[in-house]
Amino acid sequence: MYQYDDTDQRLVDERVLRFRDQMRRFLAGELSEDDFRPLRLQNGLYIQRHAPMLRVAIPYGTMSSPQLRMLARIARDFDRGYGHFTTRCNIQFNWVRLEETPDILAELATVQMHAIQTSGNCIRNITTDPYAGVAADEVLDPRPYCEILRQWSTLSPEYSFLPRKFKIALTGSPNDRAAVSFHDIGARALRRDDGEIGFEVFVGGGLGRTPMVGHRIQTFLPRHELLSYFDAILRVYNRHGRRDKKYKARIKILVKELGPEAFAAEVDKEWDYLRGGPARIDDDRFAAMEAHFRSPAATPADAAENGLAGHGDPAFQRWLARNVAAHRLAGYAIVTLSLKQTGNPPGDATAAQMDAVAELAERYSAGEIRVSHEQNLVLPQVRRADLHALWRDAADHRLATANIGLATDVVCCPGGDFCSLANARSLPVAEAIQRRLGDDAAAADIGPLTLNISGCVNACGHHHIGNIGILGVDKNGEEWYQVTLGGSQDGPPAIGRIVGPSFRAEEVPAVVEKVVGLYRLQRRDGEVFVDTLRRIGHESFKQHLYGADHDAHPQA
């Protein structure tokens, strides 16, 4: 993992001191609410439905066991004993006390963490593949590139007041586990036949009220020019992005209005001034950064042991099938610890669970933890010989639910229970669906199916890219839920289509069950949900839900 140098540490320490003084002046009445609002937002502090919420950055979803223990301590000492891992790979504490937030930030700084750029019209937390650096299908480890981008973007004066918030994702694999097509900038690593490494670059993707799939504007960007090309994109956006209307300010609107080709031409024109200049990354800088991310070497004994002999327990076998992924080193595996046990709000972890994961990471995974944008935790360095022991230990802490990639692995925002922007609650709907679909074995019988829920059009639950997406909407002061089908983050990326009129909360579990029921009737051997949907068509599901007379539904 990257370790702060003196400059990094001084930056976060000074930031804490500055915010402590800002808080003191606000509490003393020397700063108005209007004056204080941008200052608190620059430090990740929101005012939500019930209490202040502090959003803490977890850069590219990677953290150490001491860092996770610190998050557990903050949950225990400053909140109500839990935290919520978000789809941006950050963590939110929903019940902090305003006056204590400088103390929280001071504690975070001792373990090289902060809340910088978790809010505001700046470059937000850069995300990547939770399997980065260990995936068997990887072209390169994207984490060194993410760290270079983090340093480039942190408190950049040029990019601190963009037209709107800006999100970047990188993946080092051809299999996109970072949803790069749905970011303002997405980049996927490539290795040419001559061995040169670079990226194909996408712009203008995003979710929210105007969901769009990003457009590829570079087929091969040499890795040395990553910063200069991103500078060119940001400068075009900063210059031409709309600032008159918030909902028209994202880069995706600019790309749409100009057209992808014209936008790319503008970027190339800007890049002509920048490429080969001071922002060029040389090989020494890559080597120095890559040294921070070296994995432990596998031993011959590790490679010879698969760790599965004599463990025929069906529950363990289901967990192996769903929660364990191939590692690039023989004898090792990548393990996802599910935060989606039925009855547990998706993405939430108690302080005790965070302490337990830190302990598991030290015992089984070289002390390293990842956060996925599907709101689970990943142990990336597990010896296959330890899998059974890890499964038993994880189960003791309700972290071994065998549902990764299944319908009960619900991705979900906090919704109306916490968020002041939400139109509807999402957490109770998620739990009701999980209970309706049954246990791990029942969910496994359905097969791979992503299900995402958002409490409003801001789409923090990424409902547009769920195979089944659910969006909370307000109708005359009542909570209703719109259902979309066919979303997908990869293979190919797609935005889900609205299936028809919306439903009441109590109807949603039966609706999901009915959609799944038609899939089970129509699927061919080995065919996953989204492929059946594409084959038989959206209209088949619509008729199955509403009948032939769509207009008969009371909310039509």
Coordinates of C-alpha atoms in Angstrom, one line a residue:
M1 CA 0.0 0.0 0.0
Y2 CA 1.0 3.6 -0.5
Q3 CA 2.6 5.2 2.6
Y4 CA 2.4 8.9 3.1
D5 CA 5.6 10.9 2.9
D6 CA 6.2 14.0 5.0
T7 CA 4.4 16.2 2.5
D8 CA 1.3 14.0 2.4
Q9 CA 1.2 13.9 6.2
R10 CA 1.7 17.7 6.6
L11 CA -1.1 18.3 4.2
V12 CA -3.7 16.3 6.1
D13 CA -2.5 17.6 9.5
E14 CA -2.7 21.2 8.4
R15 CA -6.1 20.6 6.9
V16 CA -7.4 19.3 10.3
L17 CA -6.0 22.4 12.1
R18 CA -7.7 24.7 9.6
F19 CA -11.0 23.0 9.9
R20 CA -10.8 23.0 13.7
D21 CA -10.5 26.8 13.6
Q22 CA -13.3 27.1 11.0
M23 CA -15.6 24.9 13.3
R24 CA -14.6 27.0 16.4
R25 CA -15.5 30.3 14.6
F26 CA -18.8 28.8 13.3
L27 CA -19.8 27.6 16.8
A28 CA -18.8 31.0 18.2
G29 CA -21.1 32.7 15.7
E30 CA -18.3 34.3 13.8
L31 CA -19.2 32.4 10.6
S32 CA -22.7 32.3 9.2
E33 CA -24.3 29.0 8.1
D34 CA -23.9 30.2 4.5
D35 CA -20.2 31.0 5.1
F36 CA -19.6 27.7 6.9
R37 CA -21.4 25.4 4.4
P38 CA -18.7 25.3 1.7
L39 CA -16.0 24.8 4.4
R40 CA -17.7 21.8 6.0
L41 CA -18.5 20.3 2.6
Q42 CA -14.9 20.5 1.6
N43 CA -14.2 18.3 4.6
G44 CA -16.9 15.7 3.8
L45 CA -19.5 17.0 6.3
Y46 CA -23.1 17.0 5.3
I47 CA -26.3 17.9 7.2
Q48 CA -28.7 15.0 6.7
R49 CA -32.2 14.1 7.6
H50 CA -31.5 13.4 11.3
A51 CA -27.9 14.5 12.0
P52 CA -24.6 15.5 10.4
M53 CA -23.0 12.9 8.2
L54 CA -19.3 12.6 7.7
R55 CA -18.0 10.9 4.5
V56 CA -14.5 9.6 4.8
A57 CA -12.3 8.8 1.7
I58 CA -10.9 5.4 1.1
P59 CA -8.7 6.1 -1.9
Y60 CA -9.3 3.6 -4.7
G61 CA -11.1 1.4 -2.1
T62 CA -7.8 0.2 -0.5
M63 CA -7.1 0.3 3.2
S64 CA -4.9 -1.4 5.8
S65 CA -6.1 -3.3 9.0
P66 CA -5.0 -0.3 11.2
Q67 CA -7.1 2.0 9.1
L68 CA -10.1 -0.2 9.3
R69 CA -9.6 -0.5 13.1
M70 CA -9.6 3.3 13.2
L71 CA -12.9 3.4 11.3
A72 CA -14.3 0.9 13.9
R73 CA -13.2 3.1 16.7
I74 CA -14.8 6.2 15.2
A75 CA -18.0 4.2 14.7
R76 CA -17.9 3.1 18.3
D77 CA -16.7 6.4 20.0
F78 CA -18.2 9.1 17.7
D79 CA -21.3 7.5 16.0
R80 CA -23.8 4.8 16.9
G81 CA -21.6 1.8 16.4
Y82 CA -21.6 1.3 12.7
G83 CA -20.6 2.8 9.3
H84 CA -22.0 2.6 5.8
F85 CA -19.7 1.7 2.9
T86 CA -20.8 3.5 -0.3
T87 CA -20.9 2.8 -4.0
R88 CA -18.0 5.3 -4.3
C89 CA -15.9 3.0 -2.0
N90 CA -16.0 5.6 0.8
I91 CA -17.5 5.2 4.3
Q92 CA -20.2 7.4 5.8
F93 CA -20.9 7.9 9.5
N94 CA -24.5 9.0 9.8
W95 CA -24.8 10.1 13.4
V96 CA -21.7 12.2 14.2
R97 CA -21.9 15.4 16.4
L98 CA -21.0 18.5 14.5
E99 CA -18.6 19.8 17.2
E100 CA -16.7 16.5 17.3
T101 CA -15.9 16.3 13.6
P102 CA -12.5 18.1 13.9
D103 CA -11.5 15.4 16.6
I104 CA -12.6 12.6 14.2
L105 CA -10.5 14.1 11.3
A106 CA -7.5 14.4 13.7
E107 CA -7.9 10.7 14.6
L108 CA -8.1 9.8 10.9
A109 CA -5.0 11.8 10.1
T110 CA -3.0 9.5 12.5
V111 CA -3.6 6.6 10.1
Q112 CA -3.2 8.5 6.9
M113 CA -6.9 9.0 6.2
H114 CA -9.1 12.1 5.6
A115 CA -12.3 13.4 4.2
I116 CA -10.8 15.7 1.5
Q117 CA -12.8 15.8 -1.8
T118 CA -15.6 13.6 -0.7
S119 CA -17.9 16.5 -1.5
G120 CA -18.0 19.6 -3.7
N121 CA -17.4 20.3 -7.4
C122 CA -14.0 18.7 -7.5
I123 CA -12.4 15.4 -8.5
R124 CA -13.9 12.8 -6.1
N125 CA -12.5 9.6 -4.8
I126 CA -10.9 7.7 -7.7
T127 CA -12.2 4.1 -7.9
T128 CA -10.9 0.9 -9.4
D129 CA -11.3 -2.8 -9.5
P130 CA -11.5 -4.3 -6.0
Y131 CA -9.3 -7.2 -7.3
A132 CA -6.6 -4.7 -8.5
G133 CA -3.1 -6.1 -8.3
V134 CA -4.1 -9.7 -7.8
A135 CA -6.7 -10.5 -10.5
A136 CA -5.8 -13.4 -12.7
D137 CA -7.1 -11.6 -15.8
E138 CA -5.2 -8.3 -15.2
V139 CA -3.1 -6.5 -17.8
L140 CA -1.6 -4.3 -15.0
D141 CA -2.1 -3.2 -11.5
P142 CA -4.1 0.1 -11.7
R143 CA -3.4 1.1 -8.1
P144 CA -0.1 2.9 -8.8
Y145 CA -1.9 4.9 -11.5
C146 CA -4.8 5.7 -9.2
E147 CA -2.3 7.0 -6.6
I148 CA -0.6 9.2 -9.2
L149 CA -4.0 10.5 -10.1
R150 CA -4.9 11.0 -6.4
Q151 CA -1.8 13.2 -5.9
W152 CA -2.4 15.1 -9.1
S153 CA -6.0 15.9 -8.2
T154 CA -5.8 16.5 -4.5
L155 CA -6.6 20.2 -3.7
S156 CA -5.6 21.1 -7.2
P157 CA -6.5 24.9 -7.5
E158 CA -7.5 24.4 -11.2
Y159 CA -9.9 21.5 -10.5
S160 CA -11.4 22.6 -7.1
F161 CA -14.2 24.6 -8.6
L162 CA -15.3 22.6 -11.7
P163 CA -18.8 23.1 -13.1
R164 CA -19.9 20.0 -11.2
K165 CA -18.5 17.0 -9.3
F166 CA -16.2 14.8 -11.3
K167 CA -15.6 11.0 -11.0
I168 CA -12.8 8.9 -12.4
A169 CA -12.4 5.1 -12.5
L170 CA -9.6 2.9 -13.8
T171 CA -9.4 -0.8 -14.4
G172 CA -6.4 -2.9 -15.3
S173 CA -8.5 -5.8 -16.6
P174 CA -10.6 -6.4 -19.8
N175 CA -13.4 -7.6 -17.5
D176 CA -14.7 -4.3 -16.1
R177 CA -15.3 -4.6 -12.4
A178 CA -15.0 -0.8 -11.9
A179 CA -17.9 0.3 -14.2
V180 CA -15.5 2.6 -16.2
S181 CA -18.2 3.3 -18.8
F182 CA -20.3 5.1 -16.2
H183 CA -17.8 7.7 -15.1
D184 CA -16.9 11.2 -16.2
I185 CA -13.6 9.7 -17.2
G186 CA -13.1 5.9 -17.4
A187 CA -9.9 4.2 -18.4
R188 CA -9.1 0.6 -19.2
A189 CA -5.6 -0.7 -19.4
L190 CA -4.3 -2.3 -22.6
R191 CA -1.0 -4.0 -23.6
R192 CA -0.1 -3.8 -27.3
D193 CA 1.6 -6.6 -29.2
D194 CA 4.9 -4.6 -28.9
G195 CA 4.5 -4.7 -25.1
E196 CA 3.7 -1.0 -24.7
I197 CA 1.2 -0.3 -22.0
G198 CA -1.6 2.3 -22.3
F199 CA -5.3 3.0 -21.8
E200 CA -8.4 3.3 -23.8
V201 CA -10.3 6.3 -22.5
F202 CA -14.0 6.9 -22.1
V203 CA -15.7 10.2 -21.3
G204 CA -19.2 11.4 -20.6
G205 CA -20.6 8.4 -18.8
G206 CA -22.7 8.8 -15.7
L207 CA -25.8 7.8 -13.8
G208 CA -28.1 10.3 -11.9
R209 CA -31.1 11.8 -13.5
T210 CA -29.6 11.6 -17.0
P211 CA -27.9 8.2 -17.3
M212 CA -25.4 7.8 -20.1
V213 CA -22.8 5.2 -21.3
G214 CA -19.4 6.9 -21.8
H215 CA -17.9 7.4 -25.3
R216 CA -14.5 6.1 -26.2
I217 CA -12.3 9.0 -27.3
Q218 CA -8.9 7.4 -27.1
T219 CA -8.2 3.8 -28.3
F220 CA -4.6 3.8 -26.9
L221 CA -3.2 6.5 -24.6
P222 CA 0.4 5.8 -23.7
R223 CA 0.7 5.5 -20.0
H224 CA 3.3 8.2 -19.8
E225 CA 0.7 10.8 -21.0
L226 CA -2.1 9.8 -18.6
L227 CA -1.9 13.1 -16.7
S228 CA -1.4 15.4 -19.7
Y229 CA -4.4 13.8 -21.4
F230 CA -6.6 14.0 -18.3
D231 CA -5.5 17.6 -17.9
A232 CA -6.7 18.2 -21.5
I233 CA -10.1 16.7 -20.8
L234 CA -10.6 18.6 -17.6
R235 CA -9.6 21.9 -19.2
V236 CA -12.1 21.5 -22.0
Y237 CA -14.7 20.7 -19.4
N238 CA -13.7 23.5 -17.1
R239 CA -13.8 26.0 -20.1
H240 CA -17.1 24.8 -21.8
G241 CA -19.1 23.0 -19.1
R242 CA -22.3 24.7 -18.2
R243 CA -22.5 26.6 -14.9
D244 CA -25.9 28.1 -15.3
K245 CA -27.9 25.0 -14.4
K246 CA -26.8 22.4 -11.9
Y247 CA -28.6 19.6 -13.8
K248 CA -26.9 20.5 -17.1
A249 CA -23.4 20.9 -15.6
R250 CA -21.9 17.4 -15.7
I251 CA -19.4 16.6 -18.5
K252 CA -21.8 14.0 -20.0
I253 CA -24.1 16.9 -21.0
L254 CA -21.2 18.8 -22.6
V255 CA -20.2 15.7 -24.5
K256 CA -23.7 15.1 -25.7
E257 CA -24.2 18.7 -26.8
L258 CA -20.9 18.9 -28.7
G259 CA -21.0 15.3 -29.9
P260 CA -18.3 12.8 -28.9
E261 CA -16.2 13.4 -32.0
A262 CA -16.2 17.2 -31.6
F263 CA -15.4 16.9 -27.9
A264 CA -12.5 14.6 -28.7
A265 CA -11.2 17.1 -31.2
E266 CA -11.3 19.8 -28.6
V267 CA -9.4 17.6 -26.2
D268 CA -6.8 16.7 -28.8
K269 CA -6.3 20.4 -29.6
E270 CA -5.7 21.1 -25.9
W271 CA -3.5 18.0 -25.6
D272 CA -1.2 19.3 -28.4
Y273 CA -0.1 22.0 -25.9
L274 CA 0.4 19.6 -23.0
R275 CA 1.8 16.2 -24.3
G276 CA 5.4 15.7 -23.6
G277 CA 5.4 18.5 -21.1
P278 CA 5.9 18.7 -17.3
A279 CA 2.9 16.4 -16.7
R280 CA 4.6 13.5 -18.5
I281 CA 5.2 10.6 -16.1
D282 CA 8.6 9.0 -16.5
D283 CA 9.6 5.4 -15.8
D284 CA 11.3 6.2 -12.6
R285 CA 8.1 7.7 -11.1
F286 CA 6.2 4.6 -12.2
A287 CA 8.8 2.3 -10.6
A288 CA 8.8 4.3 -7.4
M289 CA 5.0 4.2 -7.2
E290 CA 4.8 0.5 -8.1
A291 CA 7.2 -0.3 -5.3
H292 CA 4.4 0.7 -2.8
F293 CA 2.1 -2.0 -4.1
R294 CA 4.2 -5.2 -4.3
S295 CA 2.3 -8.3 -3.2
P296 CA 3.9 -11.0 -1.0
A297 CA 5.5 -13.7 -3.1
A298 CA 3.9 -17.2 -3.2
T299 CA 6.0 -20.1 -1.9
P300 CA 6.1 -23.5 -3.6
A301 CA 4.2 -24.9 -0.6
D302 CA 1.4 -22.3 -1.2
A303 CA 1.2 -23.3 -4.9
A304 CA 0.8 -27.0 -4.1
E305 CA -2.0 -26.6 -1.6
N306 CA -5.6 -25.9 -2.8
G307 CA -7.1 -25.9 0.7
L308 CA -10.3 -27.6 -0.3
A309 CA -9.6 -31.3 0.3
G310 CA -12.0 -32.9 2.8
H311 CA -14.3 -29.9 3.0
G312 CA -17.5 -31.1 1.4
D313 CA -19.9 -29.0 3.5
P314 CA -22.5 -27.7 1.0
A315 CA -22.6 -24.3 2.7
F316 CA -18.8 -24.0 2.3
Q317 CA -19.0 -25.1 -1.3
R318 CA -21.7 -22.5 -2.1
W319 CA -19.4 -19.8 -0.5
L320 CA -16.4 -21.0 -2.6
A321 CA -18.6 -20.8 -5.7
R322 CA -19.9 -17.3 -5.0
N323 CA -17.3 -15.4 -2.8
V324 CA -13.9 -16.7 -3.9
A325 CA -12.3 -15.5 -7.1
A326 CA -9.2 -16.6 -9.1
H327 CA -5.9 -15.0 -7.9
R328 CA -2.9 -14.4 -10.3
L329 CA -0.7 -16.5 -8.0
A330 CA -1.1 -20.2 -7.7
G331 CA -2.1 -21.2 -4.2
Y332 CA -3.8 -17.9 -3.5
A333 CA -7.4 -16.7 -3.8
I334 CA -9.4 -13.4 -3.6
V335 CA -12.2 -13.5 -1.0
T336 CA -15.2 -11.2 -0.8
L337 CA -16.8 -10.8 2.6
S338 CA -20.5 -10.1 2.1
L339 CA -22.1 -7.2 3.9
K340 CA -25.5 -8.3 2.6
Q341 CA -26.8 -10.8 5.2
T342 CA -30.6 -10.5 5.2
G343 CA -31.6 -8.1 7.9
N344 CA -28.4 -6.1 7.7
P345 CA -28.7 -2.8 5.8
P346 CA -26.6 -3.3 2.6
G347 CA -23.1 -1.8 3.0
D348 CA -23.4 -1.4 6.7
A349 CA -20.8 -2.8 9.0
T350 CA -20.8 -2.6 12.8
A351 CA -17.7 -1.6 14.7
A352 CA -17.3 -5.2 15.9
Q353 CA -17.5 -6.4 12.3
M354 CA -14.9 -3.9 11.2
D355 CA -12.6 -5.0 14.0
A356 CA -13.2 -8.6 13.0
V357 CA -12.4 -7.9 9.3
A358 CA -9.1 -6.1 10.4
E359 CA -8.3 -9.2 12.4
L360 CA -9.1 -11.6 9.5
A361 CA -7.0 -9.4 7.1
E362 CA -4.0 -9.7 9.4
R363 CA -4.4 -13.4 9.9
Y364 CA -5.2 -14.3 6.3
S365 CA -4.6 -11.4 3.8
A366 CA -1.3 -9.6 4.6
G367 CA -3.3 -6.9 6.5
E368 CA -5.0 -5.5 3.4
I369 CA -8.7 -4.9 2.7
R370 CA -10.5 -3.5 -0.3
V371 CA -14.0 -1.9 -0.6
S372 CA -16.0 -2.8 -3.7
H373 CA -18.4 -0.4 -5.4
E374 CA -21.0 -3.2 -4.7
Q375 CA -20.5 -2.4 -1.0
N376 CA -18.7 -5.5 0.1
L377 CA -15.2 -6.0 1.6
V378 CA -12.5 -7.9 -0.1
L379 CA -9.5 -9.8 1.3
P380 CA -7.1 -9.9 -1.7
Q381 CA -4.3 -12.1 -0.5
V382 CA -5.7 -15.4 1.0
R383 CA -3.8 -18.7 0.8
R384 CA -6.1 -21.3 -0.6
A385 CA -5.0 -23.5 2.3
D386 CA -6.7 -21.0 4.7
L387 CA -10.0 -20.8 2.9
H388 CA -12.0 -23.1 5.1
A389 CA -10.6 -21.6 8.3
L390 CA -11.4 -18.1 7.0
W391 CA -15.0 -19.1 6.0
R392 CA -15.6 -20.4 9.6
D393 CA -14.2 -17.3 11.2
A394 CA -16.1 -15.0 8.8
A395 CA -19.3 -16.8 9.6
D396 CA -18.8 -16.1 13.3
H397 CA -19.2 -12.4 12.5
R398 CA -22.0 -12.7 9.9
L399 CA -19.7 -12.0 7.0
A400 CA -19.9 -15.3 5.1
T401 CA -23.2 -15.0 3.3
A402 CA -22.7 -16.8 0.0
N403 CA -24.4 -14.3 -2.2
I404 CA -21.8 -12.3 -4.2
G405 CA -23.3 -11.4 -7.6
L406 CA -26.7 -12.9 -6.7
A407 CA -30.0 -11.1 -6.3
T408 CA -29.7 -10.9 -2.5
D409 CA -26.4 -9.0 -2.9
V410 CA -28.4 -5.9 -3.1
V411 CA -26.6 -2.6 -3.9
C412 CA -28.5 0.1 -2.0
C413 CA -28.1 3.7 -0.9
P414 CA -29.2 4.8 2.6
G415 CA -32.3 6.3 1.1
G416 CA -35.0 8.2 3.0
D417 CA -34.0 6.7 6.3
F418 CA -31.0 9.1 6.3
C419 CA -30.5 11.1 3.1
S420 CA -32.1 14.5 2.9
L421 CA -32.3 14.2 -0.9
A422 CA -34.1 10.9 -1.0
N423 CA -37.7 10.6 -2.2
A424 CA -38.3 7.2 -0.7
R425 CA -36.8 4.6 1.6
S426 CA -34.6 2.0 0.1
L427 CA -33.3 -0.1 3.1
P428 CA -36.7 -1.7 4.0
V429 CA -37.4 -2.5 0.4
A430 CA -34.0 -4.2 0.1
E431 CA -34.6 -6.3 3.2
A432 CA -38.1 -7.3 2.0
I433 CA -36.7 -8.4 -1.4
Q434 CA -34.0 -10.4 0.3
R435 CA -36.6 -12.2 2.5
R436 CA -38.8 -12.9 -0.5
L437 CA -36.0 -14.4 -2.5
G438 CA -35.0 -16.7 0.3
D439 CA -31.7 -18.0 1.6
D440 CA -28.3 -18.5 -0.1
A441 CA -29.3 -21.8 -1.7
A442 CA -32.5 -20.2 -3.2
A443 CA -30.6 -17.2 -4.5
A444 CA -27.9 -19.5 -6.0
D445 CA -30.6 -21.4 -7.8
I446 CA -31.7 -18.1 -9.5
G447 CA -28.1 -17.5 -10.6
P448 CA -26.1 -14.3 -11.3
L449 CA -28.4 -11.3 -11.2
T450 CA -27.6 -7.8 -10.0
L451 CA -30.2 -5.8 -8.1
N452 CA -29.7 -2.1 -7.3
I453 CA -31.9 0.3 -5.4
S454 CA -31.7 4.1 -5.2
G455 CA -33.9 6.3 -3.1
C456 CA -33.9 9.2 -5.6
V457 CA -32.8 10.2 -9.1
N458 CA -29.3 11.0 -7.9
A459 CA -28.8 7.2 -8.2
C460 CA -26.3 6.6 -5.5
G461 CA -27.5 2.9 -5.5
H462 CA -26.6 2.7 -9.2
H463 CA -30.0 1.4 -10.1
H464 CA -29.5 2.2 -13.8
I465 CA -26.9 -0.6 -14.1
G466 CA -28.7 -3.2 -12.1
N467 CA -30.1 -6.1 -14.1
I468 CA -33.1 -5.2 -12.0
G469 CA -33.1 -1.6 -10.9
I470 CA -35.5 0.0 -8.4
L471 CA -35.9 3.8 -8.1
G472 CA -37.8 5.5 -5.3
V473 CA -40.0 8.3 -6.5
D474 CA -42.4 10.7 -4.9
K475 CA -46.0 10.9 -6.0
N476 CA -48.1 13.4 -4.2
G477 CA -46.1 12.9 -1.0
E478 CA -46.2 9.1 -1.2
E479 CA -43.3 6.7 -1.8
W480 CA -43.5 4.7 -5.1
Y481 CA -41.0 2.6 -6.8
Q482 CA -40.1 2.5 -10.5
V483 CA -38.6 -0.7 -11.9
T484 CA -36.0 -0.9 -14.7
L485 CA -34.7 -4.0 -16.4
G486 CA -31.6 -4.8 -18.4
G487 CA -29.0 -2.6 -16.9
S488 CA -25.4 -3.9 -16.9
Q489 CA -22.0 -2.5 -16.0
D490 CA -20.2 -4.6 -18.6
G491 CA -20.6 -7.1 -21.3
P492 CA -21.8 -4.8 -22.9
P493 CA -22.5 -1.8 -20.6
A494 CA -26.2 -0.8 -20.7
I495 CA -28.7 1.5 -19.0
G496 CA -31.8 -0.4 -17.7
R497 CA -35.2 0.5 -19.3
I498 CA -38.2 1.4 -17.3
V499 CA -40.6 -1.5 -17.4
G500 CA -43.8 0.4 -16.8
P501 CA -45.8 2.3 -14.1
S502 CA -44.4 2.4 -10.6
F503 CA -45.4 0.2 -7.6
R504 CA -46.1 0.7 -4.0
A505 CA -43.4 -0.4 -1.5
E506 CA -45.4 -3.5 -0.4
E507 CA -45.7 -4.6 -4.0
V508 CA -42.0 -4.5 -4.9
P509 CA -40.9 -7.9 -3.5
A510 CA -43.7 -9.7 -5.4
V511 CA -42.8 -7.7 -8.6
V512 CA -39.2 -8.8 -8.3
E513 CA -40.3 -12.4 -7.6
K514 CA -42.5 -12.3 -10.7
V515 CA -39.7 -11.0 -12.9
V516 CA -37.4 -13.8 -11.6
G517 CA -40.2 -16.3 -12.1
L518 CA -40.5 -15.5 -15.8
Y519 CA -36.7 -15.7 -16.2
R520 CA -36.7 -19.2 -14.6
L521 CA -39.5 -20.3 -17.0
Q522 CA -37.7 -19.0 -20.1
R523 CA -34.0 -19.5 -19.4
R524 CA -31.9 -21.9 -21.3
D525 CA -29.3 -24.1 -19.8
G526 CA -26.6 -21.9 -18.3
E527 CA -28.2 -18.7 -19.4
V528 CA -28.0 -15.8 -16.9
F529 CA -30.9 -13.4 -16.3
V530 CA -29.7 -10.5 -18.4
D531 CA -29.1 -12.8 -21.4
T532 CA -32.6 -14.2 -21.2
L533 CA -34.0 -10.7 -21.0
R534 CA -32.1 -9.7 -24.1
R535 CA -33.2 -12.8 -26.0
I536 CA -36.9 -12.7 -25.2
G537 CA -37.2 -9.0 -25.0
H538 CA -38.3 -6.3 -22.5
E539 CA -42.0 -6.5 -23.7
S540 CA -42.3 -10.1 -22.4
F541 CA -41.5 -9.0 -18.9
K542 CA -43.8 -6.0 -19.2
Q543 CA -46.7 -8.1 -20.2
H544 CA -45.9 -10.6 -17.5
L545 CA -46.0 -7.9 -14.9
Y546 CA -49.0 -5.8 -16.1
G547 CA -50.9 -8.1 -18.4
A548 CA -51.8 -7.2 -22.0
D549 CA -53.6 -4.0 -21.0
H550 CA -50.7 -2.0 -19.6
D551 CA -53.0 1.0 -19.1
A552 CA -55.1 -1.0 -16.6
H553 CA -52.5 -0.4 -13.9
P554 CA -53.8 2.3 -11.5
Q555 CA -50.6 4.3 -11.8
A556 CA -50.5 4.3 -15.6

